[in-house]
mmCIF file of C-alpha atoms in Angstrom:
data_model
loop_
_atom_site.group_PDB
_atom_site.id
_atom_site.type_symbol
_atom_site.label_atom_id
_atom_site.label_comp_id
_atom_site.label_asym_id
_atom_site.label_seq_id
_atom_site.Cartn_x
_atom_site.Cartn_y
_atom_site.Cartn_z
ATOM 1 C CA MET A 147 -22.729 -3.808 -24.192
ATOM 2 C CA ARG A 148 -22.212 -4.611 -27.871
ATOM 3 C CA PRO A 149 -18.514 -5.263 -28.521
ATOM 4 C CA GLY A 150 -17.366 -5.018 -32.131
ATOM 5 C CA SER A 151 -14.448 -7.411 -31.795
ATOM 6 C CA GLU A 152 -13.275 -10.332 -29.722
ATOM 7 C CA ALA A 153 -10.677 -8.118 -28.031
ATOM 8 C CA GLU A 154 -13.351 -5.572 -27.064
ATOM 9 C CA LEU A 155 -15.530 -8.359 -25.681
ATOM 10 C CA ALA A 156 -12.645 -9.715 -23.593
ATOM 11 C CA GLU A 157 -11.987 -6.233 -22.236
ATOM 12 C CA ALA A 158 -15.665 -5.760 -21.372
ATOM 13 C CA VAL A 159 -15.723 -9.029 -19.413
ATOM 14 C CA ARG A 160 -12.450 -8.175 -17.615
ATOM 15 C CA ASP A 161 -13.805 -4.761 -16.644
ATOM 16 C CA ALA A 162 -17.222 -6.018 -15.502
ATOM 17 C CA THR A 163 -17.881 -5.499 -11.801
ATOM 18 C CA GLY A 164 -21.216 -7.290 -11.676
ATOM 19 C CA PRO A 165 -23.056 -10.054 -13.515
ATOM 20 C CA VAL A 166 -23.336 -9.807 -17.301
ATOM 21 C CA SER A 167 -26.235 -11.423 -19.161
ATOM 22 C CA VAL A 168 -24.955 -12.896 -22.419
ATOM 23 C CA ARG A 169 -27.226 -12.964 -25.468
ATOM 24 C CA GLY A 170 -27.026 -13.409 -29.217
ATOM 25 C CA GLY A 171 -29.999 -12.213 -31.245
ATOM 26 C CA GLY A 172 -32.383 -12.073 -28.275
ATOM 27 C CA THR A 173 -34.848 -14.587 -29.712
ATOM 28 C CA ARG A 174 -35.045 -17.106 -26.873
ATOM 29 C CA GLY A 175 -37.122 -15.168 -24.373
ATOM 30 C CA LEU A 176 -36.336 -14.705 -20.687
ATOM 31 C CA LEU A 177 -32.643 -14.155 -19.922
ATOM 32 C CA PRO A 178 -30.740 -13.962 -16.610
ATOM 33 C CA GLU A 179 -30.515 -10.648 -14.799
ATOM 34 C CA GLY A 180 -27.354 -8.646 -15.331
ATOM 35 C CA THR A 181 -25.828 -6.098 -17.657
ATOM 36 C CA PRO A 182 -26.800 -7.181 -21.198
ATOM 37 C CA LEU A 183 -23.827 -8.251 -23.320
ATOM 38 C CA THR A 184 -24.661 -9.130 -26.911
ATOM 39 C CA THR A 185 -22.445 -10.864 -29.445
ATOM 40 C CA SER A 186 -24.425 -9.446 -32.368
ATOM 41 C CA GLY A 187 -21.515 -7.114 -33.170
ATOM 42 C CA LEU A 188 -19.293 -10.128 -33.889
ATOM 43 C CA SER A 189 -20.741 -11.113 -37.226
ATOM 44 C CA GLY A 190 -19.626 -12.636 -40.500
ATOM 45 C CA ILE A 191 -18.584 -15.899 -42.116
ATOM 46 C CA VAL A 192 -14.828 -16.251 -41.706
ATOM 47 C CA LEU A 193 -14.346 -19.360 -43.836
ATOM 48 C CA HIS A 194 -16.492 -21.680 -45.933
ATOM 49 C CA ASP A 195 -14.695 -24.561 -47.614
ATOM 50 C CA PRO A 196 -17.354 -26.531 -49.545
ATOM 51 C CA ALA A 197 -14.885 -29.265 -50.517
ATOM 52 C CA ALA A 198 -13.943 -29.882 -46.883
ATOM 53 C CA LEU A 199 -17.571 -29.508 -45.674
ATOM 54 C CA THR A 200 -16.508 -26.931 -43.089
ATOM 55 C CA LEU A 201 -17.683 -23.464 -42.114
ATOM 56 C CA VAL A 202 -16.291 -20.950 -39.619
ATOM 57 C CA ALA A 203 -18.435 -18.032 -38.469
ATOM 58 C CA ARG A 204 -18.368 -15.400 -35.764
ATOM 59 C CA ALA A 205 -20.902 -15.879 -32.985
ATOM 60 C CA GLY A 206 -23.208 -13.026 -33.948
ATOM 61 C CA THR A 207 -23.671 -14.213 -37.535
ATOM 62 C CA PRO A 208 -27.394 -14.651 -38.314
ATOM 63 C CA VAL A 209 -28.371 -18.262 -38.946
ATOM 64 C CA GLU A 210 -30.259 -17.192 -42.064
ATOM 65 C CA GLU A 211 -27.015 -15.745 -43.488
ATOM 66 C CA ILE A 212 -25.277 -19.063 -42.878
ATOM 67 C CA ASP A 213 -28.166 -21.007 -44.410
ATOM 68 C CA ALA A 214 -28.053 -18.822 -47.522
ATOM 69 C CA ALA A 215 -24.292 -19.250 -47.953
ATOM 70 C CA LEU A 216 -24.510 -23.001 -47.539
ATOM 71 C CA ALA A 217 -27.467 -23.268 -49.929
ATOM 72 C CA LYS A 218 -25.375 -21.711 -52.709
ATOM 73 C CA ALA A 219 -23.033 -24.695 -52.379
ATOM 74 C CA ASN A 220 -25.916 -27.165 -51.977
ATOM 75 C CA GLN A 221 -25.007 -27.691 -48.320
ATOM 76 C CA ARG A 222 -26.798 -27.311 -44.981
ATOM 77 C CA LEU A 223 -26.503 -27.279 -41.219
ATOM 78 C CA ALA A 224 -27.263 -30.910 -40.459
ATOM 79 C CA PHE A 225 -28.921 -30.268 -37.088
ATOM 80 C CA GLU A 226 -31.548 -27.804 -38.486
ATOM 81 C CA PRO A 227 -31.759 -25.459 -35.465
ATOM 82 C CA MET A 228 -35.166 -24.298 -34.307
ATOM 83 C CA ASP A 229 -36.331 -20.696 -34.681
ATOM 84 C CA HIS A 230 -37.981 -19.799 -31.358
ATOM 85 C CA ARG A 231 -39.569 -16.496 -32.351
ATOM 86 C CA ALA A 232 -43.084 -17.621 -33.256
ATOM 87 C CA LEU A 233 -43.340 -19.905 -30.230
ATOM 88 C CA LEU A 234 -42.046 -17.348 -27.731
ATOM 89 C CA GLY A 235 -43.401 -14.201 -29.356
ATOM 90 C CA THR A 236 -39.915 -12.681 -29.537
ATOM 91 C CA THR A 237 -38.194 -10.605 -32.185
ATOM 92 C CA GLY A 238 -34.554 -10.276 -33.136
ATOM 93 C CA THR A 239 -32.476 -12.565 -35.330
ATOM 94 C CA PRO A 240 -31.249 -16.046 -34.381
ATOM 95 C CA THR A 241 -27.431 -16.206 -34.340
ATOM 96 C CA ILE A 242 -25.102 -19.172 -34.661
ATOM 97 C CA GLY A 243 -23.486 -18.367 -31.310
ATOM 98 C CA GLY A 244 -26.859 -18.498 -29.583
ATOM 99 C CA VAL A 245 -27.656 -21.785 -31.319
ATOM 100 C CA ILE A 246 -24.437 -23.391 -30.076
ATOM 101 C CA ALA A 247 -24.665 -21.845 -26.600
ATOM 102 C CA ALA A 248 -28.079 -23.457 -26.165
ATOM 103 C CA ASN A 249 -27.253 -26.581 -28.230
ATOM 104 C CA VAL A 250 -30.397 -25.998 -30.292
ATOM 105 C CA SER A 251 -31.153 -29.075 -32.403
ATOM 106 C CA GLY A 252 -34.147 -29.807 -34.619
ATOM 107 C CA PRO A 253 -35.968 -32.928 -35.869
ATOM 108 C CA ARG A 254 -32.901 -34.391 -37.591
ATOM 109 C CA ARG A 255 -31.071 -34.711 -34.266
ATOM 110 C CA MET A 256 -32.075 -38.349 -33.861
ATOM 111 C CA GLN A 257 -30.334 -39.169 -37.175
ATOM 112 C CA VAL A 258 -27.237 -36.946 -37.228
ATOM 113 C CA GLY A 259 -26.772 -35.816 -33.625
ATOM 114 C CA ALA A 260 -27.091 -32.511 -31.799
ATOM 115 C CA ALA A 261 -25.536 -29.143 -32.636
ATOM 116 C CA ARG A 262 -22.543 -29.905 -30.375
ATOM 117 C CA ASP A 263 -21.782 -33.042 -32.390
ATOM 118 C CA HIS A 264 -20.977 -30.882 -35.430
ATOM 119 C CA LEU A 265 -18.491 -28.600 -33.695
ATOM 120 C CA LEU A 266 -14.914 -28.728 -34.942
ATOM 121 C CA GLY A 267 -13.670 -25.901 -32.796
ATOM 122 C CA MET A 268 -14.549 -22.735 -30.937
ATOM 123 C CA ARG A 269 -13.179 -19.467 -29.650
ATOM 124 C CA PHE A 270 -14.614 -17.978 -26.475
ATOM 125 C CA VAL A 271 -13.904 -15.526 -23.661
ATOM 126 C CA ASP A 272 -13.997 -16.976 -20.152
ATOM 127 C CA GLY A 273 -15.202 -15.224 -16.999
ATOM 128 C CA GLN A 274 -11.788 -13.632 -16.423
ATOM 129 C CA GLY A 275 -11.709 -12.055 -19.864
ATOM 130 C CA VAL A 276 -9.205 -14.552 -21.259
ATOM 131 C CA ILE A 277 -9.570 -15.509 -24.936
ATOM 132 C CA VAL A 278 -9.565 -19.291 -25.333
ATOM 133 C CA LYS A 279 -9.189 -21.223 -28.580
ATOM 134 C CA ASN A 280 -9.767 -24.961 -28.921
ATOM 135 C CA GLY A 281 -10.349 -27.445 -31.710
ATOM 136 C CA GLY A 282 -9.682 -26.408 -35.298
ATOM 137 C CA ARG A 283 -11.182 -25.282 -38.577
ATOM 138 C CA VAL A 284 -10.993 -28.573 -40.452
ATOM 139 C CA MET A 285 -11.654 -32.166 -39.451
ATOM 140 C CA LYS A 286 -8.083 -33.452 -39.971
ATOM 141 C CA ASN A 287 -5.958 -33.688 -36.811
ATOM 142 C CA VAL A 288 -8.441 -31.695 -34.710
ATOM 143 C CA THR A 289 -7.907 -31.691 -30.946
ATOM 144 C CA GLY A 290 -9.995 -29.997 -28.287
ATOM 145 C CA TYR A 291 -13.411 -31.378 -29.249
ATOM 146 C CA ASP A 292 -14.355 -31.992 -25.624
ATOM 147 C CA LEU A 293 -13.916 -28.393 -24.454
ATOM 148 C CA ALA A 294 -15.952 -27.007 -27.340
ATOM 149 C CA ARG A 295 -18.709 -29.494 -26.641
ATOM 150 C CA LEU A 296 -18.669 -28.591 -22.970
ATOM 151 C CA LEU A 297 -19.425 -24.971 -23.884
ATOM 152 C CA ALA A 298 -22.226 -26.075 -26.237
ATOM 153 C CA GLY A 299 -25.408 -26.060 -24.184
ATOM 154 C CA SER A 300 -23.856 -24.154 -21.264
ATOM 155 C CA ARG A 301 -25.987 -21.070 -22.058
ATOM 156 C CA GLY A 302 -23.132 -18.652 -21.495
ATOM 157 C CA ALA A 303 -22.372 -19.866 -17.971
ATOM 158 C CA LEU A 304 -18.797 -20.940 -18.787
ATOM 159 C CA GLY A 305 -17.798 -18.416 -21.413
ATOM 160 C CA VAL A 306 -18.931 -16.063 -24.157
ATOM 161 C CA ILE A 307 -18.640 -17.768 -27.539
ATOM 162 C CA THR A 308 -17.003 -15.548 -30.176
ATOM 163 C CA GLU A 309 -16.447 -17.952 -33.110
ATOM 164 C CA VAL A 310 -17.460 -21.480 -34.073
ATOM 165 C CA ALA A 311 -16.143 -23.960 -36.635
ATOM 166 C CA LEU A 312 -18.694 -26.461 -37.876
ATOM 167 C CA LYS A 313 -18.809 -29.450 -40.152
ATOM 168 C CA VAL A 314 -21.724 -29.218 -42.591
ATOM 169 C CA LEU A 315 -23.463 -31.734 -44.833
ATOM 170 C CA PRO A 316 -24.486 -31.823 -48.503
ATOM 171 C CA GLY A 317 -28.022 -30.743 -49.294
ATOM 172 C CA THR A 318 -30.754 -33.203 -50.223
ATOM 173 C CA GLU A 319 -32.366 -33.436 -53.645
ATOM 174 C CA THR A 320 -35.879 -34.166 -52.440
ATOM 175 C CA ALA A 321 -37.996 -35.060 -49.428
ATOM 176 C CA ALA A 322 -41.209 -37.001 -48.830
ATOM 177 C CA ASN A 323 -43.480 -37.848 -45.911
ATOM 178 C CA LEU A 324 -45.081 -41.107 -44.862
ATOM 179 C CA VAL A 325 -48.213 -40.335 -42.865
ATOM 180 C CA ILE A 326 -50.611 -42.447 -40.839
ATOM 181 C CA ARG A 327 -53.636 -41.099 -38.976
ATOM 182 C CA GLY A 328 -55.599 -42.119 -35.929
ATOM 183 C CA LEU A 329 -52.903 -43.770 -33.794
ATOM 184 C CA ASP A 330 -52.998 -43.169 -30.065
ATOM 185 C CA ASP A 331 -49.805 -41.869 -28.470
ATOM 186 C CA ALA A 332 -48.375 -45.236 -27.414
ATOM 187 C CA ALA A 333 -49.105 -46.805 -30.810
ATOM 188 C CA ALA A 334 -47.572 -43.815 -32.586
ATOM 189 C CA VAL A 335 -44.351 -44.116 -30.581
ATOM 190 C CA ARG A 336 -44.170 -47.824 -31.405
ATOM 191 C CA ALA A 337 -44.628 -47.073 -35.112
ATOM 192 C CA MET A 338 -41.938 -44.387 -35.039
ATOM 193 C CA SER A 339 -39.552 -46.664 -33.141
ATOM 194 C CA ASP A 340 -40.109 -49.449 -35.660
ATOM 195 C CA ALA A 341 -39.399 -47.025 -38.508
ATOM 196 C CA LEU A 342 -36.200 -45.780 -36.900
ATOM 197 C CA GLY A 343 -35.053 -49.367 -36.488
ATOM 198 C CA THR A 344 -35.098 -49.967 -40.255
ATOM 199 C CA PRO A 345 -32.229 -49.247 -42.687
ATOM 200 C CA PHE A 346 -34.304 -46.682 -44.601
ATOM 201 C CA GLU A 347 -32.721 -43.581 -43.011
ATOM 202 C CA VAL A 348 -35.730 -41.796 -41.542
ATOM 203 C CA SER A 349 -34.654 -38.185 -40.890
ATOM 204 C CA GLY A 350 -37.741 -37.055 -38.985
ATOM 205 C CA ALA A 351 -40.376 -38.809 -36.882
ATOM 206 C CA ALA A 352 -43.151 -36.804 -35.227
ATOM 207 C CA HIS A 353 -46.640 -37.296 -33.808
ATOM 208 C CA ASP A 354 -49.314 -34.652 -33.253
ATOM 209 C CA PRO A 355 -52.238 -36.022 -31.215
ATOM 210 C CA HIS A 356 -54.193 -32.789 -31.786
ATOM 211 C CA ALA A 357 -53.718 -32.348 -35.544
ATOM 212 C CA THR A 358 -56.577 -31.157 -37.685
ATOM 213 C CA GLY A 359 -58.444 -34.254 -38.842
ATOM 214 C CA GLY A 360 -57.215 -36.412 -35.974
ATOM 215 C CA PRO A 361 -53.873 -37.685 -34.648
ATOM 216 C CA ARG A 362 -51.153 -37.556 -37.295
ATOM 217 C CA THR A 363 -47.919 -39.561 -37.209
ATOM 218 C CA GLU A 364 -45.303 -38.819 -39.863
ATOM 219 C CA LEU A 365 -41.907 -39.962 -41.065
ATOM 220 C CA ARG A 366 -39.593 -37.860 -43.233
ATOM 221 C CA ILE A 367 -37.465 -39.481 -45.946
ATOM 222 C CA GLU A 368 -34.768 -37.383 -47.697
ATOM 223 C CA GLY A 369 -32.194 -37.950 -50.429
ATOM 224 C CA PHE A 370 -32.031 -38.554 -54.170
ATOM 225 C CA GLY A 371 -35.401 -38.844 -55.895
ATOM 226 C CA ALA A 372 -35.221 -42.515 -56.873
ATOM 227 C CA SER A 373 -33.908 -43.492 -53.442
ATOM 228 C CA VAL A 374 -36.653 -41.572 -51.632
ATOM 229 C CA ALA A 375 -39.362 -43.203 -53.753
ATOM 230 C CA TYR A 376 -37.987 -46.694 -53.128
ATOM 231 C CA ARG A 377 -37.516 -46.157 -49.386
ATOM 232 C CA CYS A 378 -41.047 -44.776 -48.983
ATOM 233 C CA ARG A 379 -42.528 -47.856 -50.645
ATOM 234 C CA ALA A 380 -40.340 -50.269 -48.709
ATOM 235 C CA LEU A 381 -40.936 -48.535 -45.379
ATOM 236 C CA ALA A 382 -44.716 -48.430 -45.853
ATOM 237 C CA GLU A 383 -44.621 -52.153 -46.564
ATOM 238 C CA ARG A 384 -42.440 -52.823 -43.512
ATOM 239 C CA LEU A 385 -44.806 -50.814 -41.275
ATOM 240 C CA LYS A 386 -48.135 -52.017 -42.663
ATOM 241 C CA ALA A 387 -48.966 -53.764 -39.376
ATOM 242 C CA HIS A 388 -49.530 -50.290 -37.897
ATOM 243 C CA GLY A 389 -52.126 -49.443 -40.544
ATOM 244 C CA PRO A 390 -52.280 -47.794 -43.974
ATOM 245 C CA TRP A 391 -49.639 -45.167 -44.780
ATOM 246 C CA GLU A 392 -50.054 -42.411 -47.330
ATOM 247 C CA THR A 393 -47.134 -40.715 -49.080
ATOM 248 C CA GLU A 394 -46.737 -36.955 -49.509
ATOM 249 C CA THR A 395 -44.292 -36.224 -52.325
ATOM 250 C CA ASP A 396 -44.435 -32.443 -52.856
ATOM 251 C CA ARG A 397 -40.850 -31.631 -51.908
ATOM 252 C CA ASP A 398 -41.371 -27.938 -51.145
ATOM 253 C CA ALA A 399 -44.522 -28.594 -49.140
ATOM 254 C CA VAL A 400 -42.817 -31.339 -47.136
ATOM 255 C CA ARG A 401 -39.851 -29.107 -46.375
ATOM 256 C CA ALA A 402 -42.079 -26.209 -45.332
ATOM 257 C CA HIS A 403 -44.135 -28.529 -43.149
ATOM 258 C CA TRP A 404 -41.058 -29.832 -41.330
ATOM 259 C CA ARG A 405 -39.796 -26.296 -40.770
ATOM 260 C CA GLY A 406 -43.072 -25.761 -38.950
ATOM 261 C CA LEU A 407 -42.606 -28.935 -36.911
ATOM 262 C CA ARG A 408 -39.040 -27.850 -36.149
ATOM 263 C CA ASP A 409 -40.427 -24.609 -34.731
ATOM 264 C CA VAL A 410 -43.286 -26.360 -32.843
ATOM 265 C CA ALA A 411 -45.932 -24.789 -35.077
ATOM 266 C CA PRO A 412 -48.827 -26.687 -33.389
ATOM 267 C CA PHE A 413 -48.341 -24.416 -30.343
ATOM 268 C CA HIS A 414 -48.049 -21.100 -32.169
ATOM 269 C CA GLY A 415 -50.588 -18.533 -31.050
ATOM 270 C CA GLN A 416 -51.678 -20.651 -28.081
ATOM 271 C CA THR A 417 -51.747 -19.453 -24.473
ATOM 272 C CA GLY A 418 -50.233 -21.179 -21.466
ATOM 273 C CA ASP A 419 -46.813 -22.369 -20.364
ATOM 274 C CA ILE A 420 -44.608 -24.353 -22.743
ATOM 275 C CA TRP A 421 -42.423 -27.218 -21.524
ATOM 276 C CA ARG A 422 -39.801 -29.232 -23.391
ATOM 277 C CA VAL A 423 -39.377 -32.754 -22.024
ATOM 278 C CA SER A 424 -36.512 -35.060 -22.980
ATOM 279 C CA VAL A 425 -37.549 -38.628 -22.261
ATOM 280 C CA ARG A 426 -36.900 -42.221 -23.207
ATOM 281 C CA PRO A 427 -39.306 -42.882 -26.128
ATOM 282 C CA SER A 428 -40.695 -45.987 -24.440
ATOM 283 C CA GLU A 429 -41.789 -43.763 -21.529
ATOM 284 C CA ALA A 430 -43.075 -40.839 -23.593
ATOM 285 C CA ALA A 431 -46.767 -41.751 -23.781
ATOM 286 C CA ALA A 432 -46.934 -42.518 -20.046
ATOM 287 C CA VAL A 433 -45.205 -39.227 -19.232
ATOM 288 C CA VAL A 434 -47.728 -37.297 -21.332
ATOM 289 C CA ALA A 435 -50.602 -39.144 -19.673
ATOM 290 C CA ARG A 436 -49.363 -38.001 -16.242
ATOM 291 C CA ALA A 437 -48.678 -34.427 -17.325
ATOM 292 C CA ASP A 438 -52.250 -33.115 -17.231
ATOM 293 C CA ALA A 439 -51.296 -30.953 -20.217
ATOM 294 C CA THR A 440 -53.587 -29.008 -22.525
ATOM 295 C CA GLN A 441 -51.682 -30.064 -25.638
ATOM 296 C CA ALA A 442 -48.783 -32.355 -26.544
ATOM 297 C CA PHE A 443 -46.498 -32.818 -29.527
ATOM 298 C CA TYR A 444 -43.894 -35.556 -30.033
ATOM 299 C CA ASP A 445 -40.611 -35.172 -31.951
ATOM 300 C CA TRP A 446 -37.421 -37.273 -32.256
ATOM 301 C CA GLY A 447 -39.501 -40.449 -32.505
ATOM 302 C CA GLY A 448 -40.876 -39.783 -29.006
ATOM 303 C CA GLY A 449 -37.552 -38.766 -27.434
ATOM 304 C CA LEU A 450 -38.664 -35.135 -27.233
ATOM 305 C CA VAL A 451 -42.124 -34.108 -26.040
ATOM 306 C CA TRP A 452 -43.459 -30.548 -26.115
ATOM 307 C CA LEU A 453 -46.255 -29.829 -23.634
ATOM 308 C CA ARG A 454 -48.569 -26.848 -23.303
ATOM 309 C CA THR A 455 -50.024 -26.465 -19.822
ATOM 310 C CA SER A 456 -52.009 -23.980 -17.799
ATOM 311 C CA GLU A 457 -50.040 -21.025 -16.450
ATOM 312 C CA GLY A 458 -48.062 -21.782 -13.314
ATOM 313 C CA HIS A 459 -48.513 -25.543 -13.769
ATOM 314 C CA ASP A 460 -46.060 -27.603 -11.674
ATOM 315 C CA LEU A 461 -45.254 -30.109 -14.406
ATOM 316 C CA ARG A 462 -42.267 -31.718 -12.696
ATOM 317 C CA ALA A 463 -44.380 -32.604 -9.664
ATOM 318 C CA LYS A 464 -46.988 -34.159 -11.955
ATOM 319 C CA LEU A 465 -44.438 -36.237 -13.840
ATOM 320 C CA GLY A 466 -42.695 -37.691 -10.813
ATOM 321 C CA ARG A 467 -39.730 -39.976 -11.447
ATOM 322 C CA TYR A 468 -38.822 -40.867 -15.035
ATOM 323 C CA ASP A 469 -35.709 -41.146 -17.164
ATOM 324 C CA GLY A 470 -35.407 -37.611 -18.531
ATOM 325 C CA HIS A 471 -35.753 -33.920 -17.691
ATOM 326 C CA ALA A 472 -38.161 -31.032 -18.260
ATOM 327 C CA THR A 473 -37.212 -27.497 -19.309
ATOM 328 C CA LEU A 474 -39.615 -24.583 -18.870
ATOM 329 C CA VAL A 475 -39.407 -22.813 -22.228
ATOM 330 C CA ARG A 476 -42.156 -20.190 -22.000
ATOM 331 C CA ALA A 477 -43.839 -18.758 -18.921
ATOM 332 C CA THR A 478 -44.108 -15.549 -16.929
ATOM 333 C CA PRO A 479 -40.998 -14.373 -15.047
ATOM 334 C CA GLU A 480 -42.783 -15.298 -11.802
ATOM 335 C CA THR A 481 -43.335 -18.884 -12.979
ATOM 336 C CA HIS A 482 -39.736 -19.165 -14.167
ATOM 337 C CA ALA A 483 -38.594 -18.037 -10.714
ATOM 338 C CA ALA A 484 -40.933 -20.418 -8.906
ATOM 339 C CA ARG A 485 -40.469 -23.510 -11.108
ATOM 340 C CA GLN A 486 -36.883 -22.941 -12.357
ATOM 341 C CA THR A 487 -36.189 -22.882 -16.077
ATOM 342 C CA LEU A 488 -33.882 -25.903 -16.047
ATOM 343 C CA GLN A 489 -34.455 -29.229 -14.321
ATOM 344 C CA PRO A 490 -32.806 -29.119 -10.866
ATOM 345 C CA GLU A 491 -29.632 -31.193 -10.904
ATOM 346 C CA PRO A 492 -28.963 -34.072 -8.529
ATOM 347 C CA PRO A 493 -26.343 -33.285 -5.835
ATOM 348 C CA ALA A 494 -23.430 -35.041 -7.570
ATOM 349 C CA LEU A 495 -24.049 -33.156 -10.809
ATOM 350 C CA GLN A 496 -24.509 -29.874 -8.925
ATOM 351 C CA SER A 497 -21.062 -30.336 -7.424
ATOM 352 C CA LEU A 498 -19.550 -30.935 -10.857
ATOM 353 C CA THR A 499 -21.326 -27.887 -12.276
ATOM 354 C CA ARG A 500 -20.093 -25.667 -9.439
ATOM 355 C CA GLY A 501 -16.564 -26.907 -9.998
ATOM 356 C CA LEU A 502 -16.672 -26.123 -13.700
ATOM 357 C CA ARG A 503 -18.086 -22.657 -13.138
ATOM 358 C CA ALA A 504 -15.471 -21.925 -10.495
ATOM 359 C CA LYS A 505 -12.768 -22.865 -13.000
ATOM 360 C CA PHE A 506 -14.123 -20.953 -15.996
ATOM 361 C CA ASP A 507 -15.712 -18.023 -14.139
ATOM 362 C CA PRO A 508 -14.170 -17.673 -10.662
ATOM 363 C CA ARG A 509 -15.613 -14.158 -10.181
ATOM 364 C CA GLY A 510 -19.170 -15.262 -10.933
ATOM 365 C CA ILE A 511 -19.473 -12.642 -13.671
ATOM 366 C CA LEU A 512 -21.373 -14.764 -16.208
ATOM 367 C CA ALA A 513 -25.031 -14.846 -15.204
ATOM 368 C CA ALA A 514 -26.894 -18.042 -16.101
#
């Protein structure tokens, strides 16, 4: 099903007699079983007010279309959503509805928050085919934040998103990287944590233990040219106890490099299962050591760890108890069925989830 309007989508959900599998551009790999229902027919930017730093777009609007419109006004999506296609080997076009439904957030999350934190409002169709509107289109006097943020990250289990209103941020004049090589994982996390504890506004902190030329730890600094230059010098001085830092100042190269890190470029073209582990940074190195993984990559200053493992690997059993959760991002359908895509919820949270789904989708139409 590919409805061309919100009303058509609501009618399709009302008329559904079995599970429907909601999707945007089809870029995020394995989806639940059910009749496919795509929001790609609901496309277009409804409102962009550069002065108010707000944008409203229908769910099926391609992210690249939104990026292009914002760039003309020297603005950007603050949470720099990941493009999954190269990692998962998928095609299609990432859509803003899919981004919000999965709460997809890139390296800048640790500085500005997740995708859900930039929602001003939302329109969606619940499991009974009722059109729901909450929040607003501007920041002044907005109510309904909580409901919109509940839908963000629900992966279509509570409703089919049809329109989102977002706050956006001004663009940045330039970007630079501070890089240090040779740190082990624990030392790299300490260096990144120290950097994030400074007032120098680090907008990206990543560590690749398997980089060409040896382990590479890097910090992104963005802003006006003079400010970036000063902050790079001051930060390198503040962090000199960790070793010598080099500065990369080619703005376009730095931006292209971080787009690759955003999309987990170190794993592109590699075989095996891919896991995404959210973890307390202080535990990250120990978690990786227990994982028995083929390859690891740290983002968010160590708060997000990507792991590449052998096929069918039972990562959660290897990790044991820790403060975080592991999501199976890429694997065969059989492994997804055996290991579960999402971390199993504790009983209390399962009860809350069942209650929410019963309220928003009492017929169990929305497959997730």
